[in-house]
Amino acid sequence: MKITHIAVLAVASLSASVAFAQAKPEDQIKYRQSAMTINARSNGALNAMAKGDVPFNKEVAQRYATVIAELSDLPLLAGAYGPGTDRGALTKADPKVWSEPEKFKAAFDRFTVAAKALPAAAGDLATLKTALAELGKTCKGCHDNYRMNDYRM
Ligand code: HEC
C-alpha cells in the first residue's frame, strides 16, 4: 500500500518535471516570476499582520503561510531555470544562477526550509513574527546574489 503510494507519487512528480522541462524558456521565466509574485504578496500580507498594520487573523495567516510553503520549491521542482532561461529581456535572474548552481540550489533550499516552517508558526502572532524574519533573510540572501536590478538582454 505504502510502496504503491510512493511509486505513484514518484511517477507523478517525474512526469510533472518532464512536462515542465519541455516548457518554452519564456514560459519557464514567466512561471518562476509568477511564483515569486505570489510569494511576495503573501509575504506582504503576513508582514502587515506582524507589524500590526492589520489585525492578526489566524485563519488568514495560515492560508497565506500555506501558499508560500506550497509554492516555495515549485520553481526548482518544475524546472523553471532550464536551458535558455538565462537570457532575455524578461528576466532579472543573475548569470550566477547558472554558473554556480550548487550555491543557488543551497539558497533555494534555505528558503524552502523557512517557507515550510511558516504554516505551523502562523497560528500565533509571536511565532509568526519569528518565522517571517527567518523567511525574509532567505529572500534577501538569494536576491543579493542571484537577482539583478535590471532585465538582462
Ligand atoms: C533562491 C533564490 C531566491 C529566493 C529564496 C527568493 N527569490 Fe525572489 N527572485 C529570485 C530571482 C532569481 C528572481 C528573478 C527571476 C526572473 O526575473 O527571472 C526573483 C524575483 C522576485 C520578484 C519579482 C518577480 C517578477 O515578476 O519579476 C519578487 C517580487 C520576488 N522575487 C520576491 C521574493 C520574496 C518575497 C522572497 C521570499 C519570500 C523571494 N523572492 C525569495 C530569486 C529568489
Coordinates of N, CA and C and ligand atoms in Angstrom, one line a residue:
M1 N 0.8 -1.2 0.0 CA 0.0 0.0 0.0 C 0.9 1.3 0.0
K2 N 1.8 1.3 1.0 CA 2.7 2.5 1.1 C 3.6 2.6 -0.1
I3 N 4.1 1.4 -0.5 CA 5.0 1.4 -1.7 C 4.3 1.9 -3.0
T4 N 3.1 1.4 -3.2 CA 2.3 1.8 -4.3 C 2.2 3.3 -4.3
H5 N 1.9 3.8 -3.1 CA 1.6 5.2 -3.0 C 2.9 6.0 -3.4
I6 N 4.0 5.6 -2.9 CA 5.3 6.2 -3.2 C 5.6 6.2 -4.7
A7 N 5.3 5.0 -5.2 CA 5.6 4.8 -6.7 C 4.7 5.8 -7.5
V8 N 3.5 5.9 -7.1 CA 2.6 6.8 -7.8 C 3.1 8.2 -7.7
L9 N 3.5 8.6 -6.5 CA 4.0 9.9 -6.3 C 5.2 10.2 -7.2
A10 N 6.1 9.2 -7.2 CA 7.4 9.3 -7.9 C 7.1 9.5 -9.4
V11 N 6.2 8.7 -9.9 CA 5.9 8.8 -11.3 C 5.2 10.2 -11.6
A12 N 4.3 10.6 -10.7 CA 3.6 11.8 -10.9 C 4.6 13.0 -10.9
S13 N 5.5 13.0 -10.0 CA 6.5 14.1 -9.9 C 7.4 14.1 -11.1
L14 N 7.8 12.8 -11.5 CA 8.7 12.7 -12.7 C 8.0 13.2 -13.9
S15 N 6.8 12.8 -14.2 CA 6.1 13.3 -15.4 C 5.9 14.8 -15.3
A16 N 5.6 15.3 -14.1 CA 5.5 16.8 -13.9 C 6.7 17.5 -14.3
S17 N 7.9 17.0 -13.8 CA 9.1 17.7 -14.1 C 9.5 17.5 -15.6
V18 N 9.1 16.4 -16.2 CA 9.4 16.3 -17.7 C 8.5 17.2 -18.4
A19 N 7.3 17.3 -18.0 CA 6.4 18.2 -18.7 C 6.9 19.7 -18.6
F20 N 7.3 20.0 -17.4 CA 7.8 21.4 -17.2 C 9.1 21.6 -17.9
A21 N 9.9 20.6 -17.9 CA 11.3 20.8 -18.5 C 11.1 21.1 -20.0
Q22 N 10.0 20.7 -20.6 CA 9.8 21.0 -22.0 C 9.1 22.3 -22.3
A23 N 8.8 23.0 -21.2 CA 8.1 24.3 -21.4 C 9.1 25.2 -22.0
K24 N 8.5 26.1 -22.9 CA 9.4 27.1 -23.6 C 10.1 28.0 -22.6
P25 N 11.4 28.4 -22.9 CA 12.1 29.2 -22.0 C 11.3 30.4 -21.4
E26 N 10.6 31.1 -22.3 CA 9.8 32.3 -21.8 C 8.7 31.9 -20.9
D27 N 8.2 30.7 -21.1 CA 7.1 30.2 -20.1 C 7.7 29.8 -18.8
Q28 N 9.0 29.3 -18.8 CA 9.6 29.0 -17.6 C 9.9 30.3 -16.8
I29 N 10.4 31.3 -17.5 CA 10.7 32.6 -16.8 C 9.4 33.1 -16.2
K30 N 8.3 33.1 -17.0 CA 7.0 33.6 -16.5 C 6.6 32.8 -15.3
Y31 N 6.8 31.5 -15.3 CA 6.4 30.7 -14.2 C 7.2 31.0 -12.9
R32 N 8.5 31.2 -13.0 CA 9.3 31.5 -11.8 C 9.0 32.9 -11.3
Q33 N 8.7 33.8 -12.2 CA 8.4 35.2 -11.7 C 7.0 35.2 -11.1
S34 N 6.1 34.5 -11.7 CA 4.7 34.4 -11.1 C 4.7 33.8 -9.7
A35 N 5.5 32.7 -9.5 CA 5.6 32.1 -8.2 C 6.2 33.1 -7.2
M36 N 7.2 33.9 -7.6 CA 7.8 34.9 -6.8 C 6.8 36.0 -6.4
T37 N 6.0 36.4 -7.4 CA 5.0 37.5 -7.2 C 4.0 37.0 -6.2
I38 N 3.5 35.8 -6.3 CA 2.5 35.3 -5.3 C 3.1 35.2 -3.9
N39 N 4.4 34.7 -3.9 CA 5.1 34.6 -2.6 C 5.2 36.0 -2.0
A40 N 5.6 36.9 -2.8 CA 5.8 38.3 -2.3 C 4.5 38.9 -1.7
R41 N 3.4 38.7 -2.5 CA 2.1 39.3 -2.0 C 1.7 38.6 -0.7
S42 N 1.9 37.3 -0.6 CA 1.5 36.6 0.6 C 2.4 37.0 1.8
N43 N 3.7 37.2 1.5 CA 4.6 37.6 2.5 C 4.3 39.0 3.0
G44 N 3.9 39.9 2.0 CA 3.4 41.2 2.4 C 2.2 41.2 3.3
A45 N 1.3 40.3 3.0 CA 0.1 40.3 3.8 C 0.4 39.8 5.3
L46 N 1.3 38.9 5.3 CA 1.7 38.3 6.7 C 2.5 39.4 7.4
N47 N 3.4 40.1 6.7 CA 4.2 41.2 7.3 C 3.3 42.3 7.9
A48 N 2.2 42.6 7.1 CA 1.3 43.6 7.6 C 0.7 43.2 9.0
M49 N 0.4 41.9 9.1 CA -0.1 41.5 10.4 C 1.0 41.5 11.5
A50 N 2.2 41.1 11.1 CA 3.3 41.1 12.0 C 3.6 42.5 12.5
K51 N 3.4 43.5 11.7 CA 3.7 44.9 12.1 C 2.5 45.5 12.8
G52 N 1.4 44.9 12.7 CA 0.2 45.4 13.4 C -0.6 46.4 12.5
D53 N -0.2 46.4 11.2 CA -1.0 47.3 10.2 C -2.4 46.8 10.0
V54 N -2.5 45.5 10.0 CA -3.8 44.8 10.0 C -3.9 43.9 11.2
P55 N -5.1 43.6 11.7 CA -5.2 42.8 12.9 C -4.8 41.3 12.5
F56 N -4.2 40.7 13.5 CA -3.8 39.3 13.3 C -5.0 38.4 13.2
N57 N -5.1 37.6 12.1 CA -6.2 36.7 11.9 C -5.5 35.3 11.6
K58 N -5.7 34.4 12.5 CA -5.1 33.1 12.5 C -5.4 32.4 11.2
E59 N -6.6 32.3 10.8 CA -7.0 31.6 9.6 C -6.4 32.2 8.3
V60 N -6.5 33.5 8.2 CA -5.9 34.2 7.1 C -4.4 34.0 7.0
A61 N -3.8 34.1 8.2 CA -2.3 33.9 8.3 C -1.9 32.5 7.8
Q62 N -2.6 31.6 8.3 CA -2.3 30.2 8.0 C -2.5 29.9 6.5
R63 N -3.5 30.6 5.9 CA -3.7 30.4 4.5 C -2.6 30.9 3.6
Y64 N -2.1 32.2 4.0 CA -1.0 32.8 3.2 C 0.3 32.0 3.5
A65 N 0.4 31.5 4.7 CA 1.7 30.8 5.0 C 1.7 29.5 4.2
T66 N 0.5 28.9 4.1 CA 0.5 27.6 3.3 C 0.8 27.9 1.8
V67 N 0.3 29.0 1.3 CA 0.6 29.3 -0.1 C 2.1 29.4 -0.3
I68 N 2.7 30.1 0.6 CA 4.2 30.3 0.5 C 4.9 29.0 0.6
A69 N 4.5 28.2 1.6 CA 5.1 26.8 1.8 C 4.9 26.0 0.5
E70 N 3.7 26.0 0.0 CA 3.5 25.1 -1.2 C 4.2 25.6 -2.4
L71 N 4.3 26.9 -2.6 CA 4.9 27.5 -3.8 C 6.4 27.5 -3.8
S72 N 7.0 27.4 -2.6 CA 8.4 27.7 -2.4 C 9.3 26.9 -3.3
D73 N 9.1 25.6 -3.3 CA 10.0 24.7 -4.1 C 9.6 24.4 -5.5
L74 N 8.4 24.9 -5.9 CA 7.9 24.6 -7.2 C 8.8 25.0 -8.4
P75 N 9.4 26.3 -8.3 CA 10.2 26.7 -9.4 C 11.4 25.7 -9.7
L76 N 11.9 25.1 -8.6 CA 13.0 24.2 -8.8 C 12.5 22.8 -9.3
L77 N 11.4 22.4 -8.6 CA 10.8 21.1 -9.0 C 10.4 21.1 -10.4
A78 N 9.8 22.2 -10.8 CA 9.2 22.3 -12.1 C 10.2 22.6 -13.2
G79 N 11.4 22.8 -12.9 CA 12.4 23.2 -13.9 C 12.2 24.5 -14.5
A80 N 12.1 25.6 -13.7 CA 11.9 26.9 -14.2 C 13.2 27.7 -14.5
Y81 N 14.3 27.0 -14.3 CA 15.6 27.7 -14.5 C 16.4 26.8 -15.6
G82 N 15.7 26.3 -16.5 CA 16.3 25.4 -17.5 C 17.1 26.1 -18.6
P83 N 17.6 25.3 -19.5 CA 18.5 25.9 -20.6 C 17.7 27.0 -21.4
G84 N 18.4 28.0 -21.7 CA 17.8 29.1 -22.5 C 17.0 30.1 -21.7
T85 N 16.9 29.9 -20.3 CA 16.2 30.8 -19.5 C 17.1 31.8 -18.8
D86 N 18.4 31.8 -19.2 CA 19.4 32.7 -18.6 C 19.4 34.1 -19.2
R87 N 18.8 34.2 -20.4 CA 18.8 35.5 -21.1 C 17.5 35.9 -21.5
G88 N 17.4 37.1 -21.9 CA 16.1 37.6 -22.4 C 15.7 38.8 -21.7
A89 N 15.0 39.7 -22.4 CA 14.6 41.0 -21.8 C 13.7 40.8 -20.6
L90 N 13.1 39.6 -20.4 CA 12.1 39.5 -19.4 C 12.7 38.9 -18.0
T91 N 14.0 38.6 -18.0 CA 14.5 38.1 -16.7 C 15.5 39.0 -16.0
K92 N 15.4 38.9 -14.7 CA 16.4 39.6 -13.9 C 17.2 38.6 -13.2
A93 N 17.1 37.4 -13.5 CA 18.0 36.3 -12.9 C 19.4 36.6 -13.2
D94 N 20.3 36.5 -12.2 CA 21.7 36.8 -12.4 C 22.4 35.6 -13.1
P95 N 23.4 35.8 -14.0 CA 24.1 34.7 -14.6 C 24.7 33.7 -13.6
K96 N 24.9 34.2 -12.4 CA 25.5 33.3 -11.4 C 24.5 32.1 -11.0
V97 N 23.2 32.3 -11.3 CA 22.3 31.2 -11.1 C 22.8 29.9 -11.8
W98 N 23.3 30.1 -13.0 CA 23.8 29.0 -13.9 C 25.3 28.7 -13.7
S99 N 26.1 29.7 -13.3 CA 27.5 29.5 -13.2 C 27.8 28.8 -11.8
E100 N 27.0 29.0 -10.8 CA 27.2 28.4 -9.5 C 25.9 27.7 -9.0
P101 N 25.5 26.7 -9.8 CA 24.2 26.1 -9.5 C 24.0 25.5 -8.1
E102 N 25.1 24.9 -7.5 CA 25.0 24.3 -6.2 C 24.7 25.4 -5.2
K103 N 25.4 26.5 -5.3 CA 25.2 27.6 -4.3 C 23.7 28.2 -4.5
F104 N 23.3 28.3 -5.7 CA 21.9 28.8 -5.9 C 20.9 27.8 -5.3
K105 N 21.2 26.5 -5.6 CA 20.3 25.5 -5.0 C 20.3 25.5 -3.5
A106 N 21.4 25.8 -2.9 CA 21.5 25.9 -1.4 C 20.7 27.1 -0.9
A107 N 20.8 28.2 -1.7 CA 20.0 29.4 -1.3 C 18.5 29.1 -1.4
F108 N 18.1 28.3 -2.4 CA 16.7 28.0 -2.6 C 16.3 27.0 -1.5
D109 N 17.2 26.1 -1.1 CA 16.8 25.1 -0.1 C 16.6 25.8 1.3
R110 N 17.4 26.8 1.5 CA 17.2 27.6 2.8 C 15.9 28.3 2.8
F111 N 15.5 28.8 1.7 CA 14.2 29.5 1.5 C 13.1 28.4 1.7
T112 N 13.2 27.3 1.1 CA 12.2 26.3 1.2 C 12.0 25.8 2.6
V113 N 13.1 25.6 3.3 CA 13.0 25.2 4.7 C 12.3 26.2 5.6
A114 N 12.6 27.5 5.4 CA 11.9 28.6 6.1 C 10.5 28.6 5.7
A115 N 10.2 28.4 4.4 CA 8.8 28.5 4.0 C 7.9 27.4 4.5
K116 N 8.5 26.2 4.5 CA 7.7 25.0 5.0 C 7.5 25.1 6.5
A117 N 8.2 25.9 7.2 CA 8.0 26.1 8.7 C 6.9 27.1 9.0
L118 N 6.6 27.9 8.0 CA 5.6 29.0 8.2 C 4.2 28.6 8.7
P119 N 3.6 27.6 8.0 CA 2.2 27.3 8.4 C 2.1 26.9 9.9
A120 N 3.0 26.1 10.4 CA 2.9 25.8 11.8 C 3.1 27.0 12.7
A121 N 3.9 27.9 12.2 CA 4.2 29.1 13.0 C 3.1 30.2 13.0
A122 N 2.3 30.1 11.9 CA 1.3 31.1 11.7 C 0.1 31.1 12.6
G123 N 0.0 30.1 13.4 CA -1.1 30.0 14.3 C -1.1 31.0 15.5
D124 N 0.1 31.6 15.6 CA 0.3 32.5 16.8 C 1.2 33.7 16.3
L125 N 0.8 34.9 16.7 CA 1.5 36.1 16.2 C 3.0 36.1 16.5
A126 N 3.3 35.7 17.8 CA 4.7 35.8 18.2 C 5.6 34.8 17.3
T127 N 5.1 33.6 17.2 CA 5.9 32.6 16.4 C 5.9 33.0 14.9
L128 N 4.8 33.6 14.4 CA 4.7 34.1 13.0 C 5.8 35.1 12.8
K129 N 5.9 36.1 13.7 CA 6.9 37.1 13.5 C 8.3 36.5 13.4
T130 N 8.7 35.6 14.3 CA 10.0 35.0 14.2 C 10.2 34.2 12.9
A131 N 9.2 33.5 12.5 CA 9.3 32.7 11.2 C 9.4 33.6 10.0
L132 N 8.7 34.7 10.1 CA 8.8 35.7 8.9 C 10.1 36.3 8.8
A133 N 10.7 36.6 10.0 CA 12.1 37.2 10.0 C 13.0 36.2 9.4
E134 N 12.9 35.0 9.7 CA 13.8 33.9 9.1 C 13.6 33.8 7.6
L135 N 12.3 33.8 7.2 CA 12.0 33.8 5.8 C 12.6 34.9 5.0
G136 N 12.4 36.1 5.6 CA 12.9 37.3 5.0 C 14.4 37.3 4.7
K137 N 15.1 36.7 5.6 CA 16.6 36.6 5.5 C 16.9 35.7 4.2
T138 N 16.1 34.7 4.0 CA 16.4 33.8 2.8 C 16.0 34.5 1.5
C139 N 15.0 35.4 1.5 CA 14.6 36.1 0.3 C 15.8 37.0 0.0
K140 N 16.2 37.8 0.9 CA 17.3 38.8 0.7 C 18.6 38.1 0.4
G141 N 18.9 37.0 1.1 CA 20.1 36.3 0.9 C 20.2 35.8 -0.6
C142 N 19.1 35.4 -1.1 CA 19.2 35.0 -2.5 C 19.2 36.2 -3.5
H143 N 18.3 37.1 -3.2 CA 18.3 38.3 -4.2 C 19.6 39.0 -4.2
D144 N 20.3 39.1 -3.1 CA 21.6 39.9 -3.1 C 22.5 39.2 -4.1
N145 N 22.5 37.9 -4.3 CA 23.4 37.2 -5.1 C 22.8 36.9 -6.5
Y146 N 21.5 36.6 -6.6 CA 21.0 36.0 -7.8 C 19.9 36.8 -8.5
R147 N 19.6 37.9 -8.0 CA 18.6 38.7 -8.8 C 19.3 40.1 -9.1
M148 N 19.1 40.5 -10.4 CA 19.7 41.7 -10.8 C 18.6 42.8 -10.7
N149 N 19.1 44.1 -10.7 CA 18.2 45.2 -10.6 C 17.5 45.5 -12.0
D150 N 18.1 45.0 -13.0 CA 17.6 45.3 -14.3 C 17.4 44.0 -15.1
Y151 N 16.6 44.1 -16.2 CA 16.4 43.0 -17.1 C 17.7 42.7 -17.8
R152 N 18.0 41.5 -18.1 CA 19.2 41.1 -18.8 C 18.8 40.9 -20.3
M153 N 19.5 41.5 -21.2 CA 19.2 41.4 -22.6 C 20.0 40.3 -23.2
Ligands
HEC1 C1 16.9 31.1 -4.2 C2 16.7 32.4 -4.7 C3 15.5 33.2 -4.3 C4 14.8 33.3 -3.2 C5 15.0 32.5 -1.9 C6 13.8 34.3 -3.4 N1 13.9 34.8 -4.6 FE1 12.6 36.2 -5.4 N2 13.6 36.1 -7.2 C7 14.8 35.3 -7.4 C8 15.2 35.5 -8.8 C9 16.3 34.8 -9.5 C10 14.3 36.4 -9.4 C11 14.3 36.9 -10.8 C12 13.5 36.0 -11.7 C13 13.5 36.4 -13.1 O1 13.4 37.6 -13.4 O2 13.6 35.5 -14.0 C14 13.3 36.8 -8.3 C15 12.3 37.7 -8.5 C16 11.4 38.1 -7.5 C17 10.4 39.0 -7.7 C18 10.0 39.7 -9.0 C19 9.0 38.8 -9.8 C20 8.7 39.3 -11.2 O3 7.6 39.3 -11.5 O4 9.6 39.8 -11.9 C21 9.8 39.2 -6.4 C22 8.6 40.1 -6.1 C23 10.4 38.4 -5.5 N3 11.5 37.7 -6.2 C24 10.1 38.2 -4.2 C25 10.7 37.3 -3.3 C26 10.3 37.1 -1.9 C27 9.3 37.9 -1.2 C28 11.0 36.1 -1.5 C29 11.0 35.4 -0.1 C30 9.7 35.1 0.5 C31 11.9 35.6 -2.5 N4 11.7 36.4 -3.6 C32 12.8 34.6 -2.4 C33 15.4 34.5 -6.5 C34 14.9 34.2 -5.2

